[in-house]
XYZ file of C-alpha atoms in Angstrom:
393
model
C -129.876 -54.304 -74.607
C -127.319 -54.305 -77.460
C -127.370 -50.487 -77.641
C -126.720 -50.535 -73.709
C -123.739 -53.279 -74.312
C -122.328 -50.704 -77.126
C -122.289 -47.602 -74.551
C -120.464 -49.684 -71.881
C -117.889 -50.775 -73.989
C -117.211 -47.055 -75.098
C -116.980 -45.759 -71.478
C -114.490 -48.761 -70.685
C -111.012 -46.973 -70.831
C -108.067 -48.987 -72.741
C -105.478 -50.418 -70.271
C -102.629 -48.138 -69.578
C -98.899 -48.908 -68.883
C -99.360 -46.034 -66.457
C -101.997 -48.302 -64.342
C -99.316 -51.276 -63.449
C -99.217 -51.495 -59.592
C -96.312 -49.608 -57.998
C -94.876 -52.487 -56.188
C -94.706 -54.436 -59.776
C -93.327 -51.250 -61.195
C -90.340 -51.253 -58.560
C -89.761 -54.919 -59.258
C -89.072 -53.868 -62.984
C -86.911 -51.116 -61.917
C -84.819 -53.567 -59.749
C -83.783 -55.436 -62.806
C -82.733 -52.153 -64.644
C -78.750 -52.250 -63.779
C -78.102 -49.017 -65.954
C -78.818 -45.308 -64.697
C -80.037 -44.608 -68.254
C -82.525 -47.264 -68.136
C -83.808 -45.989 -65.008
C -84.255 -42.588 -66.465
C -85.887 -44.146 -69.679
C -88.424 -45.494 -67.142
C -89.232 -42.611 -65.255
C -89.667 -40.694 -68.639
C -92.910 -42.876 -69.360
C -95.238 -41.333 -67.077
C -95.628 -39.434 -63.617
C -96.903 -42.447 -62.097
C -93.499 -44.314 -63.059
C -91.383 -41.343 -62.263
C -92.956 -41.318 -58.913
C -92.114 -45.161 -58.410
C -88.445 -44.099 -59.668
C -88.012 -41.551 -56.923
C -89.814 -43.451 -54.131
C -88.424 -47.176 -54.578
C -85.362 -48.110 -52.482
C -82.811 -49.571 -55.261
C -79.598 -51.001 -55.223
C -76.955 -48.627 -56.819
C -77.007 -48.860 -60.725
C -73.622 -49.680 -62.382
C -71.008 -46.933 -63.242
C -71.002 -45.203 -66.300
C -67.543 -44.758 -68.435
C -66.996 -41.283 -69.971
C -64.666 -40.491 -72.982
C -63.171 -37.029 -73.529
C -65.407 -36.554 -76.566
C -68.538 -36.451 -74.567
C -69.509 -39.965 -75.225
C -70.491 -42.409 -72.524
C -70.673 -46.158 -72.037
C -73.163 -47.741 -69.513
C -72.174 -50.981 -67.913
C -73.294 -53.925 -68.980
C -73.782 -52.413 -72.673
C -71.183 -51.771 -75.445
C -72.888 -49.175 -77.257
C -71.816 -45.534 -77.118
C -74.423 -42.866 -76.129
C -74.361 -38.978 -75.329
C -76.309 -37.233 -72.628
C -78.864 -34.556 -74.188
C -77.093 -31.926 -72.044
C -74.171 -30.416 -73.555
C -70.678 -29.484 -72.107
C -69.686 -33.046 -71.513
C -66.831 -33.194 -73.741
C -63.414 -31.979 -73.004
C -62.718 -32.768 -69.262
C -58.804 -33.178 -68.327
C -58.552 -34.783 -64.834
C -60.392 -37.303 -62.936
C -63.861 -37.507 -61.870
C -65.228 -36.919 -58.730
C -68.067 -39.243 -58.033
C -70.782 -38.339 -60.603
C -68.932 -35.119 -61.655
C -66.414 -34.420 -64.343
C -63.883 -31.824 -63.997
C -63.039 -29.048 -66.376
C -59.577 -26.794 -65.364
C -59.651 -23.185 -66.868
C -57.048 -20.502 -66.433
C -59.189 -18.584 -63.761
C -60.053 -21.872 -61.905
C -61.909 -24.953 -62.800
C -65.739 -26.400 -62.454
C -67.422 -29.365 -61.977
C -70.410 -30.395 -64.266
C -72.887 -33.369 -63.448
C -74.007 -34.883 -66.803
C -76.965 -36.208 -65.320
C -78.265 -32.496 -64.108
C -76.443 -30.181 -65.685
C -75.392 -28.701 -62.087
C -71.989 -27.170 -61.964
C -69.727 -26.524 -58.947
C -66.982 -23.530 -59.221
C -63.557 -23.992 -57.696
C -60.478 -21.488 -57.548
C -57.234 -21.537 -59.693
C -54.371 -23.478 -58.655
C -52.720 -19.744 -58.434
C -54.935 -18.768 -55.750
C -53.773 -20.415 -52.495
C -53.370 -19.213 -48.918
C -50.446 -20.738 -47.320
C -50.170 -22.020 -43.479
C -48.287 -20.273 -42.138
C -49.095 -17.182 -44.293
C -45.413 -15.687 -44.504
C -43.788 -19.308 -45.865
C -40.906 -19.193 -48.108
C -39.111 -21.668 -50.049
C -35.921 -22.795 -48.171
C -32.794 -23.759 -49.778
C -29.162 -24.974 -48.620
C -25.992 -24.400 -50.884
C -24.407 -27.963 -51.988
C -21.027 -28.022 -53.490
C -20.412 -29.921 -56.572
C -17.170 -32.215 -56.178
C -14.181 -31.125 -58.472
C -15.929 -27.594 -59.334
C -16.199 -24.509 -57.832
C -19.882 -24.002 -58.556
C -22.495 -25.055 -55.978
C -26.416 -25.706 -56.310
C -29.531 -24.922 -54.433
C -31.281 -27.769 -52.759
C -34.383 -28.184 -51.401
C -34.004 -28.239 -47.376
C -35.149 -30.147 -45.343
C -37.675 -31.812 -48.033
C -39.841 -30.867 -51.056
C -42.437 -28.595 -49.913
C -45.468 -26.903 -51.752
C -43.622 -23.715 -51.812
C -41.099 -25.356 -54.106
C -43.456 -26.798 -56.543
C -46.223 -24.074 -56.677
C -44.372 -22.395 -59.932
C -43.799 -25.542 -61.562
C -45.033 -24.924 -65.313
C -47.117 -28.222 -65.455
C -49.041 -29.038 -62.310
C -51.999 -30.938 -63.040
C -54.733 -31.935 -60.848
C -54.136 -35.765 -60.235
C -57.371 -36.259 -58.113
C -60.155 -34.207 -56.988
C -63.024 -35.141 -54.517
C -66.069 -33.309 -53.664
C -66.055 -34.960 -49.984
C -69.080 -32.883 -48.498
C -71.200 -29.672 -49.436
C -68.712 -28.116 -47.759
C -65.042 -29.607 -48.701
C -63.211 -30.154 -51.668
C -59.807 -32.184 -51.492
C -57.412 -32.367 -54.314
C -53.675 -33.279 -54.668
C -51.698 -31.816 -57.192
C -48.747 -32.990 -59.081
C -45.415 -31.608 -60.230
C -42.077 -32.722 -61.855
C -39.077 -31.009 -60.783
C -35.573 -31.837 -61.993
C -33.982 -32.239 -58.613
C -36.967 -33.838 -56.861
C -38.783 -36.326 -59.439
C -42.501 -36.535 -59.474
C -44.103 -35.398 -56.402
C -47.754 -33.765 -55.242
C -49.476 -32.071 -52.308
C -52.694 -32.187 -50.952
C -54.729 -28.931 -50.980
C -58.455 -28.053 -49.720
C -61.224 -25.397 -50.305
C -65.125 -24.976 -50.006
C -67.075 -24.995 -53.285
C -67.298 -21.722 -54.795
C -64.458 -20.277 -52.609
C -61.777 -17.516 -53.863
C -58.764 -19.820 -52.904
C -57.175 -23.044 -51.703
C -55.517 -23.916 -48.489
C -52.072 -25.999 -48.119
C -49.635 -26.378 -45.560
C -46.467 -24.701 -46.927
C -43.874 -27.023 -45.391
C -45.428 -30.304 -45.173
C -43.363 -33.035 -47.009
C -44.433 -33.485 -50.772
C -45.176 -37.013 -51.428
C -45.845 -38.800 -54.676
C -49.504 -39.353 -53.896
C -51.572 -42.243 -55.822
C -55.188 -41.925 -54.742
C -57.706 -40.621 -52.136
C -60.914 -41.751 -50.867
C -63.273 -39.932 -48.495
C -64.208 -42.826 -46.176
C -66.797 -42.549 -43.139
C -66.444 -39.082 -42.594
C -62.272 -38.973 -43.124
C -59.934 -38.223 -45.812
C -57.698 -40.734 -46.572
C -54.339 -40.978 -48.880
C -52.249 -43.640 -50.281
C -48.553 -42.669 -51.427
C -46.138 -44.497 -53.688
C -44.340 -45.952 -50.670
C -47.791 -47.745 -49.831
C -48.297 -45.696 -46.619
C -51.788 -45.182 -45.716
C -52.456 -41.567 -44.598
C -55.367 -39.898 -42.766
C -55.783 -36.115 -43.750
C -57.087 -34.106 -40.293
C -59.278 -31.368 -41.812
C -60.806 -28.528 -39.415
C -61.481 -24.982 -40.013
C -59.680 -21.431 -40.589
C -60.604 -19.481 -37.137
C -60.754 -16.038 -38.976
C -62.677 -17.490 -42.428
C -64.417 -20.927 -41.588
C -62.782 -22.174 -44.669
C -61.099 -25.903 -44.152
C -57.905 -26.434 -43.710
C -55.443 -29.293 -43.108
C -54.124 -29.071 -39.436
C -51.983 -32.774 -39.897
C -51.343 -35.433 -42.069
C -50.879 -38.563 -40.007
C -49.811 -42.258 -41.011
C -52.539 -44.845 -40.426
C -50.670 -48.182 -41.953
C -46.918 -48.399 -42.592
C -46.562 -49.671 -46.284
C -44.007 -52.096 -48.075
C -41.489 -50.033 -49.418
C -39.126 -52.886 -50.448
C -41.719 -53.620 -53.049
C -40.134 -52.360 -56.269
C -40.477 -53.577 -59.769
C -37.653 -55.258 -61.082
C -36.385 -55.400 -64.891
C -35.046 -58.700 -66.332
C -33.896 -58.487 -69.749
C -35.709 -60.943 -72.213
C -38.044 -61.794 -69.419
C -41.639 -60.706 -68.149
C -41.328 -58.638 -65.309
C -43.326 -55.803 -63.531
C -42.339 -52.526 -64.979
C -45.138 -50.537 -63.178
C -47.230 -50.271 -60.244
C -50.154 -48.189 -59.286
C -52.044 -48.007 -56.200
C -55.953 -47.356 -55.646
C -58.060 -46.966 -52.492
C -61.306 -48.856 -52.998
C -64.231 -48.913 -50.604
C -66.329 -52.410 -50.835
C -68.643 -53.541 -48.338
C -67.863 -51.464 -45.828
C -63.993 -51.697 -45.647
C -61.555 -49.671 -47.380
C -59.082 -51.507 -49.738
C -56.086 -51.032 -50.856
C -55.518 -52.187 -54.626
C -52.269 -52.964 -56.240
C -51.991 -53.158 -60.247
C -48.789 -54.568 -61.765
C -48.191 -53.897 -65.187
C -46.321 -57.101 -67.003
C -43.889 -55.958 -69.206
C -41.080 -57.636 -71.945
C -37.926 -56.086 -73.075
C -37.912 -55.882 -76.539
C -34.739 -54.279 -77.544
C -34.719 -50.731 -76.065
C -38.268 -50.753 -75.647
C -40.373 -51.657 -72.728
C -43.580 -53.341 -73.931
C -46.826 -53.468 -71.557
C -48.527 -56.580 -71.422
C -51.299 -58.065 -69.112
C -52.184 -56.617 -65.690
C -52.015 -58.263 -62.688
C -53.599 -57.216 -59.044
C -53.280 -58.029 -55.646
C -56.170 -56.642 -52.907
C -55.375 -55.626 -49.081
C -57.807 -55.094 -46.325
C -57.129 -52.091 -44.164
C -57.611 -52.713 -40.651
C -60.038 -49.836 -40.431
C -63.564 -49.866 -39.247
C -62.123 -44.167 -54.074
C -61.192 -46.334 -58.231
C -64.807 -47.852 -56.157
C -66.339 -51.209 -55.689
C -69.773 -52.095 -56.807
C -72.015 -55.214 -55.855
C -73.442 -56.554 -59.716
C -74.923 -59.591 -57.985
C -78.305 -57.678 -58.151
C -77.932 -58.139 -61.879
C -76.571 -61.688 -62.307
C -73.067 -60.471 -62.961
C -69.927 -62.557 -61.269
C -68.362 -61.043 -58.174
C -64.698 -60.753 -57.320
C -63.988 -59.055 -60.705
C -61.983 -55.837 -60.851
C -62.628 -53.493 -64.145
C -59.878 -51.127 -64.929
C -58.808 -49.038 -67.698
C -55.137 -47.868 -68.973
C -55.142 -44.589 -66.478
C -51.282 -44.607 -65.645
C -50.176 -41.335 -67.509
C -46.571 -42.569 -67.486
C -47.257 -45.305 -69.553
C -47.709 -43.314 -73.007
C -44.149 -42.639 -72.578
C -42.547 -45.398 -70.993
C -44.399 -48.137 -72.773
C -45.113 -49.710 -76.306
C -48.430 -51.779 -76.659
C -48.797 -55.183 -77.771
C -52.203 -54.533 -79.308
C -53.418 -51.723 -81.364
C -56.712 -50.996 -79.539
C -57.617 -51.155 -75.836
C -60.900 -51.129 -73.889
C -62.165 -51.640 -70.389
C -60.702 -54.786 -69.134
C -61.717 -57.285 -66.165
C -59.165 -59.077 -63.965
C -60.980 -62.005 -62.364
C -59.317 -62.267 -59.015
C -60.397 -66.095 -58.793
C -58.646 -67.127 -61.884
C -56.251 -64.203 -62.322
C -57.474 -63.937 -66.042
C -57.756 -60.652 -67.879
C -60.692 -60.329 -70.475
C -62.889 -57.744 -72.393
C -66.339 -58.260 -72.107
C -67.806 -55.170 -73.488
C -67.508 -54.773 -77.438
C -66.309 -51.419 -77.341
C -62.488 -50.336 -78.219
C -60.765 -47.205 -79.210
C -56.941 -46.399 -80.783
C -54.496 -46.939 -78.152
C -53.482 -43.409 -77.683
C -53.863 -43.148 -73.947
C -57.511 -41.835 -73.883
C -58.054 -40.928 -70.158
C -61.619 -42.566 -69.961
C -62.807 -42.309 -66.519
C -65.816 -43.784 -64.522
C -69.180 -41.925 -63.245
C -71.018 -43.029 -60.305
C -74.855 -42.125 -60.592
C -75.892 -42.592 -57.080
C -73.068 -40.175 -55.555
């Protein structure tokens, strides 16, 4: 009898984590807010990997990417690196889950989660609409002199900015498998900062642009419910109509129309020896099915000849329409009505001094109007262009 009992014990398999019922495994997954945690969960065994693939889960919280190839995953403050190489050195804004890397013959997107890449054409390769477009000028006399100057007519267009020495991609969106949109900026002596919207297909040999459309200072873009929207510095919300080139089938812009008229009267004032708003930045954010405009104001003080940047304030406007991004964090016990933000205004590094030597991701509480730094990470304030990644895109 004793011998039979010993054999029975030997035949019993020890308990395994893989034997956890799938519904229980899904409940565990629902309490993991970070994509890196979910990836580690799926790597335990085939059963858990299957549970992770088939479970209907709330979106994970976004990641923060730094140009040196390190990442932070909310709500944690410890840096990590992806096992895949090639995540360091991006030069412009991300495109959802993609990092954008410009190069001389074009640019390419990298997905740090899978290592996938998408190639895009160089900014020097642009199809004009109309194809015979030329830069137009008028001669303007200079008072008191016999000289004259060439001025853009009737406004600044792509034809005037396309040869600028510095023309960075300010924002890039992978809207669909067949559409990429970008707005490209330039600084001209007689036109100020300005930009234009270009579109192309992934893997295409050239971009497409409406050559005579008025250039604007675009602040942000969002692909919302199948349409491309852009916000300009005058706070006008624009919708970008996109069709197909009848000869090539490539995407092209056929019109840019105004959807909502902004408030051009809002402009920062500068009051010596007082706290004032010296800079504003606009974002388009999709939240709970609505498209929001977020206005960020950088409050400053004047110290001699320097403008010292201090606390940020935010206002949120809801558009009457039926991307920065909004994420519901209530699944993970985090409070709502908060704005996580970075110092992403490139002009700040030239216009402002800073009150503190280090910076970090900060949080603006829309109920209390207070700013805090909830994560224990920080870096020297050298205008490091960190950016957000959204794993579920």
